[in-house]
Coordinates of N, CA, C and O in Angstrom, one line a residue:
M1 N 91.8 3.3 -28.5 CA 92.9 3.7 -28.2 C 93.1 5.2 -26.8 O 92.1 5.9 -27.2
K2 N 94.3 4.4 -26.5 CA 93.9 4.6 -25.4 C 94.8 6.3 -25.1 O 95.8 6.6 -25.9
A3 N 94.1 7.1 -24.2 CA 95.1 9.0 -25.2 C 95.3 9.4 -23.3 O 94.3 9.6 -22.2
A4 N 96.5 10.0 -23.1 CA 96.7 9.9 -21.4 C 96.6 11.5 -21.5 O 96.8 12.2 -22.7
V5 N 96.2 12.6 -21.2 CA 95.3 13.7 -20.7 C 96.2 14.2 -19.1 O 96.5 14.3 -18.6
L6 N 97.4 14.5 -19.6 CA 97.7 15.3 -18.3 C 97.0 16.5 -17.1 O 95.9 17.5 -18.0
Y7 N 97.5 16.4 -15.8 CA 95.2 16.4 -15.3 C 95.7 17.1 -13.9 O 96.2 16.3 -13.3
S8 N 95.3 18.8 -14.2 CA 95.5 19.4 -13.3 C 94.1 19.3 -12.6 O 94.3 20.2 -11.4
G9 N 92.8 19.4 -13.6 CA 91.8 19.1 -12.7 C 90.9 20.6 -12.9 O 89.9 20.6 -12.2
G10 N 92.0 21.0 -13.6 CA 91.2 23.2 -14.1 C 90.5 22.2 -15.0 O 90.8 21.6 -15.7
K11 N 89.8 23.4 -15.5 CA 88.8 23.9 -17.4 C 89.4 23.4 -18.1 O 89.7 22.6 -19.0
D12 N 91.2 23.6 -18.7 CA 91.1 23.1 -19.9 C 91.6 21.1 -19.4 O 91.6 21.3 -21.2
S13 N 92.2 20.9 -19.1 CA 92.0 19.8 -19.4 C 91.5 18.8 -19.2 O 91.5 17.9 -19.5
S14 N 90.2 19.1 -18.3 CA 88.9 18.2 -18.7 C 88.6 18.4 -19.7 O 87.8 17.9 -19.6
L15 N 88.3 19.9 -20.3 CA 87.7 20.1 -21.7 C 88.1 19.3 -22.7 O 88.1 18.4 -23.6
M16 N 89.9 19.8 -22.6 CA 90.7 18.1 -23.2 C 90.2 16.8 -23.3 O 90.2 15.9 -23.8
A17 N 90.2 16.5 -22.2 CA 89.4 14.6 -22.2 C 88.5 14.5 -22.4 O 87.9 13.4 -23.1
V18 N 87.1 15.5 -22.0 CA 85.7 15.4 -23.0 C 86.0 14.9 -24.4 O 85.1 14.7 -25.1
I19 N 86.5 16.3 -24.9 CA 87.0 16.2 -26.4 C 87.1 14.3 -27.1 O 87.0 14.4 -27.9
L20 N 87.9 13.9 -26.4 CA 89.3 13.1 -26.5 C 87.7 12.1 -26.4 O 88.1 10.3 -27.1
D21 N 87.4 12.2 -25.0 CA 86.2 10.8 -25.0 C 85.2 11.2 -25.6 O 84.4 10.2 -26.5
R22 N 84.8 11.9 -25.7 CA 83.4 11.7 -27.2 C 84.1 11.6 -29.1 O 83.7 11.7 -28.8
L23 N 85.4 11.8 -28.9 CA 85.7 11.2 -30.1 C 86.3 9.8 -30.3 O 86.9 9.7 -31.3
G24 N 85.9 9.3 -28.9 CA 85.6 8.0 -28.7 C 87.5 7.3 -28.4 O 87.4 6.1 -28.3
Y25 N 88.2 7.8 -27.8 CA 89.5 7.6 -27.0 C 89.5 7.4 -25.7 O 87.7 6.9 -25.6
D26 N 89.7 6.3 -25.6 CA 90.1 5.9 -24.1 C 90.8 6.5 -23.0 O 92.6 6.6 -23.1
V27 N 90.2 7.5 -22.2 CA 91.1 8.2 -21.3 C 91.1 8.2 -20.5 O 90.7 8.3 -19.4
E28 N 92.5 8.6 -20.2 CA 93.3 8.3 -18.9 C 93.6 9.5 -18.0 O 94.9 10.4 -19.2
L29 N 93.8 9.9 -17.1 CA 94.0 11.2 -17.1 C 95.0 11.6 -16.1 O 95.2 10.3 -15.1
I30 N 96.2 12.2 -16.2 CA 98.1 11.7 -15.8 C 98.1 12.8 -14.9 O 97.7 14.0 -15.2
T31 N 98.3 13.1 -13.0 CA 98.6 14.0 -12.6 C 99.8 13.6 -12.5 O 100.5 12.4 -11.4
I32 N 100.7 13.8 -12.7 CA 102.5 14.3 -12.3 C 102.5 14.6 -10.5 O 102.0 15.8 -10.1
N33 N 103.5 14.6 -10.0 CA 103.7 14.3 -8.6 C 105.5 14.1 -8.9 O 105.4 13.1 -9.1
F34 N 106.2 15.1 -7.5 CA 107.7 15.0 -7.3 C 107.9 14.5 -5.7 O 108.8 14.8 -5.5
G35 N 107.3 13.7 -4.9 CA 107.1 14.1 -4.0 C 107.0 15.1 -2.7 O 108.1 14.3 -2.1
I36 N 107.7 16.2 -2.9 CA 107.4 17.5 -2.6 C 105.7 17.2 -1.6 O 106.6 17.8 -0.6
F37 N 105.5 17.4 -2.4 CA 104.0 17.8 -1.8 C 103.4 16.9 -2.7 O 103.0 17.0 -3.2
N38 N 101.8 16.4 -1.7 CA 101.0 15.5 -2.4 C 100.0 16.6 -3.0 O 98.5 17.4 -2.4
S39 N 100.0 16.8 -3.8 CA 99.7 17.9 -4.3 C 98.6 17.2 -5.7 O 97.9 18.3 -6.2
S40 N 98.6 16.2 -5.7 CA 97.5 15.5 -6.7 C 96.0 15.5 -6.0 O 95.4 14.5 -6.9
I41 N 95.2 15.6 -4.7 CA 94.0 15.6 -4.1 C 93.2 16.8 -5.2 O 92.5 15.8 -5.7
P42 N 93.6 17.7 -5.5 CA 92.5 18.5 -6.6 C 92.3 17.8 -7.3 O 90.9 17.9 -7.4
A43 N 93.1 17.1 -7.6 CA 93.1 17.1 -9.6 C 92.5 15.3 -9.2 O 91.4 14.9 -9.8
Q44 N 92.8 14.6 -7.8 CA 91.9 13.6 -7.5 C 90.4 14.3 -7.6 O 89.6 13.0 -8.1
E45 N 89.6 14.5 -6.8 CA 88.6 15.0 -6.6 C 88.0 14.9 -8.0 O 87.7 14.9 -8.1
S46 N 88.4 16.4 -8.8 CA 87.6 16.1 -10.0 C 87.9 15.6 -11.0 O 87.2 15.1 -11.5
A47 N 88.6 14.4 -10.9 CA 89.0 13.4 -12.2 C 87.9 12.6 -11.3 O 86.6 11.6 -12.4
K48 N 87.3 12.4 -10.8 CA 86.3 11.3 -9.9 C 85.1 11.7 -10.0 O 84.2 11.3 -10.6
S49 N 84.7 12.9 -9.9 CA 83.7 13.8 -10.2 C 82.9 14.2 -11.4 O 82.0 13.6 -12.0
L50 N 84.6 13.9 -12.6 CA 84.9 13.7 -14.0 C 84.5 12.6 -14.8 O 82.9 12.6 -15.9
G51 N 84.1 11.6 -14.1 CA 84.6 10.6 -14.2 C 85.8 9.9 -15.3 O 84.6 8.5 -15.8
F52 N 86.3 9.8 -15.1 CA 87.3 9.4 -16.0 C 88.4 8.5 -15.2 O 88.5 9.2 -13.7
K53 N 89.3 8.0 -15.6 CA 90.3 7.0 -14.6 C 91.4 8.1 -14.9 O 91.5 8.5 -15.6
H54 N 92.2 7.5 -13.9 CA 92.8 8.8 -12.9 C 93.9 8.5 -12.3 O 94.2 6.8 -11.5
K55 N 95.6 9.1 -12.4 CA 96.3 7.7 -12.2 C 97.3 9.1 -11.6 O 97.8 10.4 -12.3
V56 N 98.1 8.7 -10.4 CA 99.2 9.9 -10.5 C 100.7 9.3 -10.7 O 100.8 8.2 -9.8
L57 N 101.2 10.1 -11.3 CA 102.8 9.1 -11.7 C 103.8 10.0 -11.4 O 103.8 10.9 -11.1
N58 N 104.2 9.7 -10.2 CA 105.5 10.2 -9.4 C 107.3 10.0 -10.1 O 106.9 9.0 -10.6
L59 N 107.4 10.9 -10.2 CA 108.4 11.4 -11.2 C 109.3 12.2 -10.5 O 109.2 12.5 -9.7
D60 N 111.0 12.3 -10.7 CA 113.2 11.4 -10.4 C 112.1 13.2 -9.5 O 111.8 14.7 -11.0
K61 N 112.5 13.4 -8.5 CA 112.8 14.1 -7.8 C 113.2 15.5 -8.6 O 113.1 17.2 -9.0
T62 N 114.1 15.7 -9.0 CA 115.4 16.1 -9.4 C 115.4 16.8 -11.3 O 115.2 17.9 -11.1
I63 N 113.5 16.1 -11.6 CA 113.4 17.2 -12.0 C 112.4 18.4 -12.5 O 113.0 19.7 -12.3
L64 N 112.2 18.3 -10.6 CA 111.6 19.8 -10.1 C 113.2 20.6 -9.4 O 112.9 21.2 -9.5
T65 N 113.3 20.0 -9.2 CA 115.2 20.0 -8.6 C 115.8 21.9 -9.3 O 115.8 22.7 -9.7
D66 N 116.2 20.3 -10.7 CA 116.4 21.2 -11.3 C 115.5 22.0 -12.1 O 116.3 24.0 -12.4
A67 N 114.6 21.9 -12.1 CA 113.1 23.6 -12.5 C 113.2 24.4 -11.7 O 114.0 26.3 -12.2
V68 N 113.8 24.6 -10.4 CA 113.2 25.2 -8.7 C 114.5 25.9 -9.8 O 114.9 27.2 -9.8
D69 N 116.2 25.8 -10.3 CA 117.6 25.6 -9.8 C 117.4 26.9 -10.9 O 117.6 28.0 -11.2
M70 N 116.5 26.6 -12.3 CA 115.9 27.9 -13.3 C 114.8 29.2 -13.1 O 115.2 29.8 -12.8
I71 N 114.4 29.1 -11.6 CA 113.0 29.8 -11.9 C 113.9 30.5 -10.7 O 113.5 31.8 -10.6
I72 N 115.3 29.9 -10.3 CA 116.2 30.9 -8.6 C 116.3 32.0 -9.6 O 116.9 33.2 -9.6
R73 N 117.6 31.3 -10.5 CA 118.3 31.9 -11.1 C 117.7 33.0 -12.5 O 118.0 34.2 -12.3
D74 N 116.4 32.7 -12.7 CA 116.0 33.5 -13.7 C 114.7 35.1 -12.9 O 114.5 35.7 -13.7
N75 N 114.5 34.3 -11.5 CA 113.6 35.1 -10.9 C 112.1 35.4 -11.9 O 111.6 36.4 -11.1
F76 N 111.5 34.5 -12.0 CA 111.0 34.1 -12.9 C 110.5 32.8 -13.7 O 111.2 32.2 -13.7
P77 N 110.0 31.5 -13.1 CA 109.1 30.4 -13.8 C 108.7 30.1 -14.1 O 109.1 28.9 -15.5
N78 N 108.9 30.5 -16.1 CA 108.2 30.5 -17.8 C 109.9 29.2 -17.9 O 108.8 28.6 -18.1
N79 N 110.6 29.5 -17.4 CA 111.8 28.7 -18.6 C 111.6 27.4 -16.8 O 111.9 25.9 -18.0
G80 N 111.5 26.9 -15.8 CA 111.6 26.0 -15.4 C 110.2 25.7 -15.3 O 109.6 24.1 -15.3
I81 N 109.2 25.7 -15.6 CA 107.8 25.0 -16.3 C 107.9 24.4 -16.9 O 107.9 23.6 -17.2
N82 N 108.3 25.4 -18.0 CA 108.8 24.6 -19.8 C 109.4 23.2 -19.8 O 109.1 22.8 -20.0
H83 N 110.4 23.1 -18.4 CA 111.6 22.2 -18.2 C 110.5 20.9 -18.2 O 110.7 19.7 -18.3
I84 N 110.0 20.9 -16.6 CA 109.2 20.2 -16.5 C 107.7 19.6 -17.8 O 107.7 17.9 -17.8
H85 N 107.6 20.5 -17.5 CA 106.7 19.7 -19.1 C 107.1 19.2 -19.9 O 106.3 18.6 -20.4
H86 N 107.9 20.0 -20.8 CA 109.5 19.0 -21.5 C 109.4 17.3 -21.1 O 109.2 16.3 -21.6
M87 N 110.2 17.6 -20.3 CA 110.4 16.3 -19.2 C 109.5 15.5 -19.0 O 109.7 13.7 -19.0
V88 N 108.0 16.0 -18.7 CA 107.1 15.3 -18.2 C 106.4 14.3 -19.7 O 106.3 13.2 -19.4
L89 N 106.0 14.5 -20.4 CA 105.8 14.4 -22.1 C 106.7 13.6 -22.0 O 106.8 12.7 -23.1
E90 N 108.1 14.1 -22.8 CA 109.3 12.1 -23.3 C 109.1 11.3 -22.2 O 109.1 10.0 -22.7
H91 N 108.6 11.5 -21.1 CA 108.2 10.7 -20.0 C 106.8 9.8 -20.8 O 107.0 8.4 -20.8
L92 N 105.6 10.7 -20.5 CA 105.0 9.8 -21.2 C 104.7 9.1 -22.2 O 104.4 8.3 -22.8
A93 N 105.8 9.5 -23.4 CA 105.6 10.0 -24.5 C 106.3 7.8 -24.6 O 106.2 6.6 -26.3
D94 N 107.0 7.4 -23.8 CA 108.1 6.4 -23.7 C 106.4 5.0 -23.8 O 106.5 3.6 -23.4
E95 N 105.5 5.0 -23.3 CA 104.0 4.8 -22.6 C 103.3 5.3 -22.8 O 102.0 4.1 -23.6
Y96 N 102.5 5.6 -23.8 CA 101.5 6.1 -24.9 C 101.2 6.8 -26.3 O 102.7 7.1 -26.0
Q97 N 100.2 6.3 -26.9 CA 100.3 6.5 -27.6 C 100.1 7.9 -28.8 O 100.5 8.9 -29.5
V98 N 99.0 8.6 -27.7 CA 98.6 10.0 -27.5 C 99.0 10.5 -26.9 O 97.7 10.2 -25.3
I99 N 99.2 11.5 -26.0 CA 99.2 12.2 -25.4 C 98.6 13.4 -25.5 O 98.1 14.4 -26.6
A100 N 97.9 14.2 -24.6 CA 97.3 15.5 -24.7 C 97.5 16.5 -23.6 O 97.1 15.3 -22.1
D101 N 96.9 17.5 -23.6 CA 97.3 18.8 -22.1 C 95.9 19.7 -22.6 O 95.8 19.7 -24.1
G102 N 95.9 20.5 -21.5 CA 95.1 21.8 -21.6 C 95.5 23.7 -22.0 O 95.3 24.5 -21.7
T103 N 97.0 22.9 -22.8 CA 97.8 24.0 -23.1 C 96.8 24.9 -24.5 O 96.1 24.2 -25.5
R104 N 96.2 26.4 -24.3 CA 96.1 27.2 -25.4 C 96.3 27.1 -26.1 O 97.5 28.1 -25.9
R105 N 95.7 29.0 -27.0 CA 96.2 29.3 -27.9 C 97.0 30.5 -27.1 O 98.1 31.0 -27.6
E106 N 96.5 31.6 -26.1 CA 97.3 32.2 -25.4 C 98.0 32.2 -24.5 O 98.3 33.1 -23.9
D107 N 97.7 30.5 -24.1 CA 98.8 29.9 -22.6 C 100.8 30.6 -23.4 O 101.1 30.8 -24.2
R108 N 101.4 30.9 -22.1 CA 102.9 31.4 -22.7 C 103.1 29.9 -21.9 O 104.6 29.7 -22.2
I109 N 102.5 29.6 -20.9 CA 103.4 27.9 -20.8 C 102.5 27.0 -19.6 O 101.7 28.0 -19.1
P110 N 102.9 25.6 -19.6 CA 103.7 25.3 -20.3 C 103.0 25.5 -22.3 O 102.0 25.5 -22.4
K111 N 104.1 24.9 -22.3 CA 103.9 25.6 -24.6 C 105.5 24.8 -25.1 O 106.0 25.6 -25.1
L112 N 105.2 23.8 -25.9 CA 105.3 23.9 -26.9 C 106.1 24.3 -27.6 O 104.6 24.4 -28.6
K113 N 106.5 25.1 -29.3 CA 106.2 25.5 -30.6 C 106.5 24.7 -31.2 O 106.7 23.2 -31.1
F114 N 105.7 24.6 -32.1 CA 104.8 23.4 -34.0 C 106.5 22.7 -33.8 O 106.1 21.5 -33.9
S115 N 107.5 23.2 -33.9 CA 108.9 22.5 -33.8 C 108.8 21.8 -33.1 O 109.9 20.2 -33.5
E116 N 109.0 21.5 -32.4 CA 109.7 21.0 -30.3 C 108.3 19.3 -30.8 O 108.2 18.2 -30.4
I117 N 107.0 19.9 -31.0 CA 105.8 19.2 -31.0 C 106.6 18.2 -32.8 O 106.1 17.0 -31.6
Q118 N 106.4 18.3 -33.3 CA 106.8 18.0 -34.7 C 108.2 16.8 -33.9 O 108.3 15.8 -34.4
S119 N 108.5 17.4 -34.1 CA 110.1 16.4 -33.2 C 109.7 15.5 -32.2 O 109.7 14.0 -32.3
L120 N 108.5 15.4 -31.2 CA 108.4 14.9 -30.0 C 107.4 13.6 -31.0 O 107.8 12.5 -30.6
E121 N 106.5 14.6 -31.5 CA 105.5 13.7 -32.7 C 106.4 12.2 -34.2 O 106.2 11.1 -33.3
D122 N 107.4 12.8 -34.4 CA 108.5 11.7 -35.0 C 109.2 11.6 -34.3 O 109.6 10.0 -34.6
R123 N 110.3 12.0 -33.8 CA 111.4 10.6 -32.7 C 110.6 9.2 -31.6 O 110.8 8.5 -31.4
K124 N 109.1 10.0 -31.7 CA 108.9 9.3 -30.3 C 107.8 8.3 -31.1 O 106.8 7.3 -30.6
G125 N 107.1 8.7 -32.3 CA 105.9 7.8 -32.9 C 104.7 8.1 -32.3 O 104.0 7.7 -32.6
I126 N 104.6 9.2 -31.5 CA 103.1 9.8 -31.2 C 102.6 10.8 -32.1 O 103.0 11.4 -32.6
Q127 N 101.0 10.4 -30.7 CA 100.6 11.6 -31.3 C 100.3 12.9 -30.3 O 100.0 11.7 -28.6
Y128 N 100.7 14.5 -30.5 CA 100.2 15.3 -29.1 C 98.8 16.1 -29.5 O 98.9 16.8 -30.2
L129 N 98.4 16.0 -28.9 CA 97.1 16.8 -28.8 C 96.2 18.0 -28.2 O 97.5 17.5 -26.7
N130 N 96.7 19.3 -28.4 CA 95.8 20.8 -27.0 C 95.1 21.3 -27.2 O 94.3 21.0 -28.4
L131 N 94.8 22.5 -26.6 CA 94.0 23.2 -27.7 C 94.6 24.6 -27.6 O 93.9 25.3 -27.8
T132 N 95.6 24.4 -28.6 CA 96.2 26.4 -29.0 C 95.4 26.5 -30.4 O 95.8 27.8 -30.2
G133 N 94.4 25.7 -30.6 CA 93.4 26.4 -31.6 C 92.7 27.3 -31.8 O 92.3 28.3 -31.8
I134 N 92.2 27.0 -29.9 CA 90.8 27.3 -29.1 C 91.0 28.6 -28.2 O 92.1 28.6 -27.1
G135 N 90.5 29.3 -28.5 CA 90.7 31.0 -27.6 C 90.6 30.4 -26.3 O 90.0 30.0 -26.0
Y136 N 90.7 31.6 -25.2 CA 90.2 32.0 -23.6 C 89.1 31.4 -24.3 O 88.5 30.9 -23.4
K137 N 88.2 32.8 -25.0 CA 86.9 32.9 -24.8 C 86.4 32.1 -24.8 O 85.2 31.0 -24.4
T138 N 86.2 30.8 -26.0 CA 85.8 30.1 -26.0 C 85.7 28.7 -25.5 O 85.0 27.9 -25.1
I139 N 87.4 28.9 -25.0 CA 86.9 27.5 -23.4 C 86.4 28.2 -22.4 O 85.5 27.4 -22.3
N140 N 86.5 29.7 -22.2 CA 85.2 29.6 -20.8 C 84.1 29.5 -21.2 O 83.4 28.4 -20.3
D141 N 83.3 29.5 -22.5 CA 82.2 30.1 -23.0 C 81.6 28.4 -22.6 O 80.3 27.3 -22.4
T142 N 82.5 27.7 -23.1 CA 82.1 25.9 -23.7 C 82.5 25.0 -22.4 O 81.2 24.3 -22.0
S143 N 83.3 24.9 -21.4 CA 83.3 24.8 -20.2 C 82.6 25.5 -19.4 O 81.8 24.5 -18.9
D144 N 81.9 26.8 -19.0 CA 80.7 27.2 -18.9 C 79.7 26.3 -18.3 O 79.2 26.6 -17.7
R145 N 79.7 26.2 -19.7 CA 78.4 24.6 -20.4 C 77.8 23.2 -19.5 O 76.6 23.9 -19.7
L146 N 79.4 22.8 -19.8 CA 79.6 22.0 -19.9 C 79.6 21.7 -17.7 O 79.1 20.8 -17.5
F147 N 80.4 22.4 -17.2 CA 81.4 22.7 -15.9 C 80.5 23.1 -15.0 O 80.4 24.8 -15.3
T148 N 81.2 23.2 -13.5 CA 80.6 23.9 -12.3 C 82.0 24.0 -12.4 O 82.4 22.4 -11.9
L149 N 82.5 25.0 -12.2 CA 83.9 25.3 -11.0 C 84.2 25.8 -10.6 O 83.2 27.0 -9.8
Q150 N 84.4 25.7 -9.5 CA 85.5 26.6 -8.7 C 87.0 27.1 -9.0 O 87.0 27.3 -9.4
K151 N 86.5 28.7 -8.7 CA 87.3 29.9 -9.3 C 87.7 29.5 -8.3 O 87.1 30.9 -7.5
S152 N 89.4 30.3 -7.9 CA 89.9 31.4 -6.7 C 91.4 31.5 -7.2 O 92.0 30.9 -8.1
E153 N 91.6 32.1 -6.2 CA 92.9 32.9 -6.2 C 94.8 31.3 -5.5 O 93.7 30.9 -5.3
S154 N 95.3 31.4 -6.8 CA 95.8 30.0 -7.5 C 96.7 30.1 -5.3 O 97.6 30.7 -5.2
N155 N 96.8 28.7 -5.1 CA 97.1 28.3 -3.7 C 97.8 27.2 -4.2 O 96.8 26.1 -4.8
I156 N 98.4 26.1 -3.1 CA 98.7 24.9 -2.8 C 97.7 23.6 -3.1 O 97.8 22.7 -2.8
H157 N 96.5 24.8 -2.3 CA 95.5 23.7 -2.4 C 94.1 23.2 -3.5 O 93.3 22.9 -2.8
N158 N 95.0 23.9 -4.4 CA 93.5 24.3 -5.2 C 93.4 24.1 -6.9 O 92.7 24.1 -7.6
S159 N 95.1 23.0 -7.1 CA 95.4 22.9 -8.1 C 96.9 21.3 -7.7 O 96.9 21.5 -7.2
S160 N 96.1 21.4 -9.0 CA 97.0 19.7 -9.0 C 98.3 20.3 -10.2 O 99.2 19.2 -10.7
D161 N 98.8 20.9 -10.5 CA 99.5 21.6 -11.7 C 100.9 21.7 -12.0 O 100.9 21.9 -9.7
Y162 N 101.7 21.3 -11.8 CA 103.2 21.7 -11.2 C 103.8 22.8 -10.4 O 104.7 22.7 -9.5
E163 N 103.4 24.2 -10.9 CA 103.4 24.9 -9.7 C 103.0 24.9 -8.3 O 103.3 25.5 -7.9
M164 N 102.4 24.3 -7.8 CA 102.1 23.8 -6.8 C 103.7 23.1 -5.9 O 103.5 23.1 -5.3
E165 N 103.7 22.7 -6.4 CA 104.9 21.4 -5.9 C 106.1 22.7 -6.1 O 107.0 23.1 -4.9
I166 N 105.9 23.0 -7.5 CA 107.2 24.3 -7.8 C 107.6 25.9 -6.3 O 108.4 25.4 -5.5
R167 N 105.8 26.0 -5.7 CA 105.8 26.6 -4.9 C 106.5 25.9 -3.4 O 107.3 26.8 -2.5
V168 N 105.7 24.3 -3.3 CA 106.3 24.1 -1.7 C 108.1 24.2 -1.2 O 108.7 24.7 -0.9
L169 N 108.8 23.8 -2.9 CA 110.7 23.6 -2.4 C 110.0 25.1 -2.7 O 111.6 25.0 -1.6
L170 N 109.8 25.7 -2.9 CA 110.5 27.6 -3.1 C 111.0 27.8 -1.9 O 111.7 28.5 -1.0
K171 N 109.2 28.1 -1.2 CA 109.1 28.4 0.1 C 110.1 27.1 0.8 O 110.8 28.2 2.4
E172 N 110.6 26.1 0.9 CA 111.8 25.8 1.3 C 113.1 26.3 1.3 O 113.6 26.0 2.2
K173 N 113.3 26.2 0.3 CA 114.9 26.7 0.2 C 115.1 28.9 0.2 O 115.4 29.2 0.2
G174 N 113.5 29.0 0.8 CA 113.5 30.1 1.8 C 112.7 31.5 0.9 O 113.4 33.1 1.2
Y175 N 112.4 31.7 -0.5 CA 112.2 32.1 -1.5 C 110.5 32.6 -0.8 O 109.6 31.5 -0.6
D176 N 109.7 33.9 -0.9 CA 108.9 34.0 -1.3 C 107.7 34.1 -2.9 O 108.2 34.8 -3.5
T177 N 107.3 32.6 -2.4 CA 107.0 32.5 -4.2 C 105.8 33.7 -4.9 O 106.0 34.0 -6.3
N178 N 105.2 34.5 -3.5 CA 104.9 35.7 -4.1 C 105.6 36.5 -5.3 O 104.7 37.1 -5.7
E179 N 107.0 36.6 -4.1 CA 107.7 38.0 -5.7 C 108.0 37.0 -7.0 O 108.7 37.7 -7.9
I180 N 107.9 35.9 -6.7 CA 108.0 35.1 -8.3 C 107.3 34.8 -9.5 O 106.7 35.0 -10.6
F181 N 105.8 34.3 -8.1 CA 104.3 33.6 -9.8 C 103.9 35.3 -9.5 O 103.5 35.8 -8.0
P182 N 103.3 35.3 -10.9 CA 102.2 36.5 -10.8 C 101.0 35.8 -10.5 O 100.5 34.5 -10.1
Q183 N 100.2 37.0 -9.4 CA 98.7 36.2 -8.9 C 97.6 35.9 -10.3 O 98.0 36.7 -11.1
H184 N 96.7 34.9 -9.6 CA 96.3 34.7 -11.1 C 95.5 33.8 -10.3 O 95.0 33.1 -8.9
I185 N 94.2 33.4 -10.7 CA 92.8 32.6 -10.4 C 92.8 31.1 -11.2 O 93.6 31.4 -12.3
Q186 N 92.7 30.3 -10.3 CA 93.0 29.3 -10.7 C 91.1 28.3 -10.6 O 90.8 28.6 -10.0
S187 N 90.6 27.6 -11.5 CA 89.8 27.4 -12.0 C 90.2 25.8 -12.7 O 90.9 25.3 -11.8
R188 N 88.5 24.9 -11.3 CA 88.9 23.6 -10.9 C 87.0 22.9 -10.6 O 86.7 23.4 -11.0
F189 N 87.0 21.7 -11.3 CA 86.1 21.2 -12.2 C 86.1 20.7 -10.8 O 86.2 19.9 -10.1
I190 N 83.6 21.0 -10.1 CA 83.7 20.9 -9.2 C 82.1 19.2 -9.9 O 82.9 18.2 -9.7
V191 N 81.8 19.7 -11.0 CA 80.8 18.8 -10.9 C 80.2 19.1 -12.6 O 81.0 20.3 -12.9
W192 N 79.6 18.1 -13.5 CA 79.2 18.9 -14.4 C 77.7 19.5 -14.8 O 77.1 19.3 -13.4
N193 N 77.1 20.2 -15.2 CA 76.1 21.2 -14.9 C 75.3 19.5 -14.9 O 75.5 18.6 -16.3
E194 N 74.1 20.1 -15.6 CA 72.4 18.6 -14.9 C 72.3 18.1 -16.5 O 72.3 17.6 -16.4
N195 N 72.6 19.6 -17.4 CA 72.2 18.7 -18.3 C 73.1 18.2 -19.2 O 72.6 17.3 -20.1
E196 N 74.6 17.9 -18.3 CA 75.1 16.8 -19.1 C 75.1 15.1 -18.8 O 75.7 14.8 -19.2

């Protein structure tokens, strides 16, 4: 059975892809782009090294612009990023029976509540999987055993998550993204460790 994994190129979505692959799913990595900035390049490079099929899905720019309007109103990114994530999952649920992402237990965004997951699965007749039951320490330990990762301060060139195009659009509108987004470290899959 085919499984779509929302893919940023980072350790969490890479680990989710490996888990599903080893469980026998036909994994297809999906990176989202809205046409504002080609943020998919890091994910394309990581997907090639990881060895899975990868597809860049171009979605309607209004999803991104609506999210940016929310972020400007809130002066904080959470609601906007969650809006994008919900819209992306709704779209993928029309094309795939199994959808997964790398959200984990400690994540604040993007994140669906259990009732939202159940609603999505029931309405669309799909399965949605993530890493919610797994903590940050376990994910770090597991990914360090499997992958060589690049870790650096988040910027528009080292990740393919929703944040990158949001940053570009906010900057175009005259906003200082460093005042809106907290500083954080981004990890990106580079290669498999030799023993894998």
